[in-house]
PDB file of C-alpha atoms in Angstrom:
ATOM      1  CA  MET Q  20      49.754   2.704  13.748  1.00 64.00           C
ATOM      2  CA  LEU Q  21      49.179  -1.053  13.782  1.00 64.00           C
ATOM      3  CA  ARG Q  22      46.464  -0.599  16.402  1.00 71.00           C
ATOM      4  CA  MET Q  23      44.685   1.954  14.157  1.00 70.00           C
ATOM      5  CA  LYS Q  24      44.799  -0.427  11.165  1.00 70.00           C
ATOM      6  CA  ARG Q  25      43.224  -3.181  13.280  1.00 73.00           C
ATOM      7  CA  ILE Q  26      40.444  -0.859  14.413  1.00 73.00           C
ATOM      8  CA  VAL Q  27      39.743   0.200  10.816  1.00 70.00           C
ATOM      9  CA  PHE Q  28      39.776  -3.450   9.726  1.00 66.00           C
ATOM     10  CA  ILE Q  29      37.296  -4.412  12.471  1.00 70.00           C
ATOM     11  CA  VAL Q  30      35.014  -1.511  11.565  1.00 67.00           C
ATOM     12  CA  ILE Q  31      35.066  -2.574   7.899  1.00 67.00           C
ATOM     13  CA  ILE Q  32      34.247  -6.190   8.810  1.00 65.00           C
ATOM     14  CA  ILE Q  33      31.331  -5.070  11.008  1.00 67.00           C
ATOM     15  CA  ALA Q  34      30.054  -2.824   8.191  1.00 61.00           C
ATOM     16  CA  VAL Q  35      30.224  -5.653   5.629  1.00 61.00           C
ATOM     17  CA  ILE Q  36      28.402  -8.071   7.940  1.00 64.00           C
ATOM     18  CA  GLY Q  37      25.768  -5.440   8.736  1.00 61.00           C
ATOM     19  CA  ALA Q  38      25.231  -4.638   5.043  1.00 57.00           C
ATOM     20  CA  GLY Q  39      24.845  -8.332   4.256  1.00 60.00           C
ATOM     21  CA  THR Q  40      22.261  -8.748   7.007  1.00 62.00           C
ATOM     22  CA  PHE Q  41      20.373  -5.693   5.757  1.00 62.00           C
ATOM     23  CA  GLY Q  42      20.460  -7.042   2.190  1.00 67.00           C
ATOM     24  CA  ILE Q  43      19.050 -10.401   3.246  1.00 74.00           C
ATOM     25  CA  LYS Q  44      16.291  -8.731   5.288  1.00 78.00           C
ATOM     26  CA  TYR Q  45      15.436  -6.485   2.327  1.00 77.00           C
ATOM     27  CA  LEU Q  46      15.171  -9.468  -0.023  1.00 79.00           C
ATOM     28  CA  ILE Q  47      12.886 -11.250   2.441  1.00 84.00           C
ATOM     29  CA  ASP Q  48      10.748  -8.100   2.763  1.00 85.00           C
ATOM     30  CA  VAL Q  49      10.461  -7.853  -1.039  1.00 84.00           C
ATOM     31  CA  GLN Q  50       9.396 -11.500  -1.308  1.00 88.00           C
ATOM     32  CA  ASN Q  51       6.769 -11.011   1.418  1.00 89.00           C
ATOM     33  CA  TYR Q  52       5.536  -7.850  -0.321  1.00 88.00           C
ATOM     34  CA  LYS Q  53       5.174  -9.641  -3.659  1.00 91.00           C
ATOM     35  CA  LYS Q  54       3.271 -12.473  -1.993  1.00 94.00           C
ATOM     36  CA  THR Q  55       0.968 -10.032  -0.169  1.00 92.00           C
ATOM     37  CA  ILE Q  56       0.214  -8.129  -3.389  1.00 93.00           C
ATOM     38  CA  SER Q  57      -0.460 -11.301  -5.373  1.00 92.00           C
ATOM     39  CA  ASN Q  58      -2.863 -12.509  -2.665  1.00 94.00           C
ATOM     40  CA  LEU Q  59      -4.654  -9.145  -2.405  1.00 94.00           C
ATOM     41  CA  LYS Q  60      -8.235  -9.707  -3.551  1.00 95.00           C
ATOM     42  CA  ILE Q  61     -10.785  -6.933  -3.948  1.00 95.00           C
ATOM     43  CA  ASP Q  62     -14.284  -8.009  -2.914  1.00 93.00           C
ATOM     44  CA  THR Q  63     -17.561  -6.575  -4.107  1.00 90.00           C
ATOM     45  CA  ILE Q  64     -19.229  -4.068  -1.793  1.00 89.00           C
ATOM     46  CA  ASP Q  65     -22.981  -3.482  -1.927  1.00 91.00           C
ATOM     47  CA  ILE Q  66     -23.109   0.298  -1.632  1.00 91.00           C
ATOM     48  CA  SER Q  67     -26.899   0.218  -1.224  1.00 90.00           C
ATOM     49  CA  ASN Q  68     -26.319  -1.190   2.282  1.00 88.00           C
ATOM     50  CA  ILE Q  69     -23.918   1.573   3.348  1.00 93.00           C
ATOM     51  CA  PRO Q  70     -25.460   4.367   5.438  1.00 95.00           C
ATOM     52  CA  ASP Q  71     -24.564   7.984   4.706  1.00 96.00           C
ATOM     53  CA  GLY Q  72     -21.280   8.950   6.294  1.00 96.00           C
ATOM     54  CA  LYS Q  73     -17.529   9.199   5.976  1.00 97.00           C
ATOM     55  CA  TYR Q  74     -15.459   6.068   6.295  1.00 97.00           C
ATOM     56  CA  THR Q  75     -11.712   5.625   6.668  1.00 97.00           C
ATOM     57  CA  GLY Q  76      -9.875   2.659   5.218  1.00 97.00           C
ATOM     58  CA  VAL Q  77      -6.242   1.609   5.197  1.00 97.00           C
ATOM     59  CA  CYS Q  78      -4.162  -0.972   3.373  1.00 97.00           C
ATOM     60  CA  ASP Q  79      -0.409  -1.264   3.922  1.00 95.00           C
ATOM     61  CA  THR Q  80       1.801  -3.825   2.217  1.00 93.00           C
ATOM     62  CA  LYS Q  81       5.118  -2.443   3.561  1.00 87.00           C
ATOM     63  CA  PHE Q  82       6.359  -0.873   0.321  1.00 91.00           C
ATOM     64  CA  VAL Q  83       2.992   0.418  -0.897  1.00 94.00           C
ATOM     65  CA  GLY Q  84       0.198   1.669   1.331  1.00 95.00           C
ATOM     66  CA  SER Q  85      -2.745   4.012   1.324  1.00 97.00           C
ATOM     67  CA  GLU Q  86      -5.341   5.593   3.547  1.00 97.00           C
ATOM     68  CA  VAL Q  87      -8.612   6.870   2.123  1.00 98.00           C
ATOM     69  CA  LEU Q  88     -11.649   8.770   3.341  1.00 98.00           C
ATOM     70  CA  VAL Q  89     -14.777   7.628   1.507  1.00 98.00           C
ATOM     71  CA  THR Q  90     -17.984   9.685   1.601  1.00 98.00           C
ATOM     72  CA  VAL Q  91     -21.287   7.932   0.995  1.00 97.00           C
ATOM     73  CA  LYS Q  92     -24.517   9.872   0.508  1.00 97.00           C
ATOM     74  CA  ASP Q  93     -27.884   8.622  -0.729  1.00 96.00           C
ATOM     75  CA  LYS Q  94     -26.496   5.113  -1.356  1.00 94.00           C
ATOM     76  CA  LYS Q  95     -23.703   6.440  -3.594  1.00 96.00           C
ATOM     77  CA  ILE Q  96     -19.993   7.078  -3.217  1.00 97.00           C
ATOM     78  CA  THR Q  97     -19.820  10.841  -3.630  1.00 98.00           C
ATOM     79  CA  ASP Q  98     -16.177  11.461  -2.781  1.00 98.00           C
ATOM     80  CA  ILE Q  99     -12.944   9.632  -2.051  1.00 98.00           C
ATOM     81  CA  LYS Q 100      -9.987  11.498  -0.610  1.00 98.00           C
ATOM     82  CA  LEU Q 101      -6.557   9.967  -0.639  1.00 97.00           C
ATOM     83  CA  VAL Q 102      -5.271  10.863   2.824  1.00 96.00           C
ATOM     84  CA  ASN Q 103      -1.956   9.071   2.377  1.00 95.00           C
ATOM     85  CA  HIS Q 104      -0.329   7.155  -0.474  1.00 94.00           C
ATOM     86  CA  LYS Q 105       3.018   5.521   0.161  1.00 92.00           C
ATOM     87  CA  ASN Q 106       4.199   4.354  -3.235  1.00 85.00           C
ATOM     88  CA  GLU Q 107       7.189   3.616  -5.350  1.00 75.00           C
ATOM     89  CA  ARG Q 108       6.163   4.432  -8.911  1.00 80.00           C
ATOM     90  CA  GLY Q 109       2.425   4.199  -8.254  1.00 84.00           C
ATOM     91  CA  LYS Q 110       1.356   7.850  -8.294  1.00 89.00           C
ATOM     92  CA  PRO Q 111      -0.548   7.348 -11.592  1.00 91.00           C
ATOM     93  CA  ALA Q 112      -2.851   4.926  -9.728  1.00 93.00           C
ATOM     94  CA  GLU Q 113      -4.432   7.833  -7.882  1.00 94.00           C
ATOM     95  CA  VAL Q 114      -6.866   8.379 -10.789  1.00 95.00           C
ATOM     96  CA  ILE Q 115      -8.534   5.138  -9.737  1.00 97.00           C
ATOM     97  CA  LEU Q 116     -10.481   7.156  -7.137  1.00 97.00           C
ATOM     98  CA  GLU Q 117     -12.397   8.912  -9.924  1.00 97.00           C
ATOM     99  CA  ASN Q 118     -12.985   5.586 -11.691  1.00 97.00           C
ATOM    100  CA  VAL Q 119     -14.533   4.067  -8.551  1.00 97.00           C
ATOM    101  CA  ILE Q 120     -16.823   7.075  -8.077  1.00 97.00           C
ATOM    102  CA  LYS Q 121     -17.859   6.957 -11.734  1.00 97.00           C
ATOM    103  CA  ALA Q 122     -18.490   3.194 -11.690  1.00 96.00           C
ATOM    104  CA  GLN Q 123     -19.905   3.127  -8.139  1.00 96.00           C
ATOM    105  CA  SER Q 124     -17.967  -0.102  -7.839  1.00 96.00           C
ATOM    106  CA  LEU Q 125     -14.581  -1.463  -6.872  1.00 96.00           C
ATOM    107  CA  LYS Q 126     -14.608  -3.586 -10.016  1.00 96.00           C
ATOM    108  CA  VAL Q 127     -12.580  -1.150 -12.111  1.00 96.00           C
ATOM    109  CA  ASP Q 128      -9.429  -1.736 -14.126  1.00 95.00           C
ATOM    110  CA  THR Q 129      -6.114  -1.205 -12.401  1.00 94.00           C
ATOM    111  CA  ILE Q 130      -3.848   1.455 -13.840  1.00 93.00           C
ATOM    112  CA  SER Q 131      -1.154   0.050 -16.133  1.00 91.00           C
ATOM    113  CA  GLY Q 132       2.299   0.620 -14.672  1.00 90.00           C
ATOM    114  CA  ALA Q 133       0.798   1.227 -11.231  1.00 92.00           C
ATOM    115  CA  THR Q 134      -1.010  -2.055 -10.655  1.00 93.00           C
ATOM    116  CA  ASN Q 135       0.201  -2.595  -7.096  1.00 94.00           C
ATOM    117  CA  SER Q 136      -0.771   0.904  -5.980  1.00 95.00           C
ATOM    118  CA  SER Q 137      -4.124   0.468  -7.746  1.00 96.00           C
ATOM    119  CA  LYS Q 138      -4.820  -2.730  -5.822  1.00 96.00           C
ATOM    120  CA  VAL Q 139      -3.751  -1.179  -2.514  1.00 96.00           C
ATOM    121  CA  ILE Q 140      -5.963   1.889  -3.039  1.00 97.00           C
ATOM    122  CA  LEU Q 141      -8.930  -0.307  -4.002  1.00 97.00           C
ATOM    123  CA  LYS Q 142      -8.369  -2.464  -0.913  1.00 97.00           C
ATOM    124  CA  SER Q 143      -8.286   0.691   1.245  1.00 97.00           C
ATOM    125  CA  ILE Q 144     -11.645   1.738  -0.202  1.00 97.00           C
ATOM    126  CA  GLU Q 145     -13.030  -1.743   0.411  1.00 97.00           C
ATOM    127  CA  ASN Q 146     -11.713  -1.691   3.985  1.00 96.00           C
ATOM    128  CA  ALA Q 147     -13.371   1.690   4.565  1.00 96.00           C
ATOM    129  CA  LEU Q 148     -16.748   0.501   3.362  1.00 95.00           C
ATOM    130  CA  ASP Q 149     -16.366  -2.888   4.990  1.00 90.00           C
ATOM    131  CA  THR Q 150     -16.194  -1.271   8.444  1.00 74.00           C
ATOM    132  CA  VAL Q 151     -19.942  -0.709   8.223  1.00 69.00           C
ATOM    133  CA  LYS Q 152     -20.774  -4.425   8.320  1.00 59.00           C
TER     134      LYS Q 152
END
């Protein structure tokens, strides 16, 4: 019986240490994510220099990420498909695709309450169109 109590005690200690290590790693990951998002800048893309075609772009910031397929025809963005959107509460940001098509620019407002996902999706679009350079 004493041997069993010791084994249970050791297992509990290992679990507590492991949980603490996981918690510290998670906090570090969150800090890195916040820093990455705050440093994420969306550049201007001159669509008139983009040849017709379909372009894939990705942006991943650990907690939020997206992959898009951007179609350009006759010097205009005609379609943007969201291939993948890893998000927390950022689903409302997906309307930003329509805003970019309408504006023919990445200089559109982010979606309130989904700012991080908005920035990540815009960066994915920029990365897709930037592959042409």
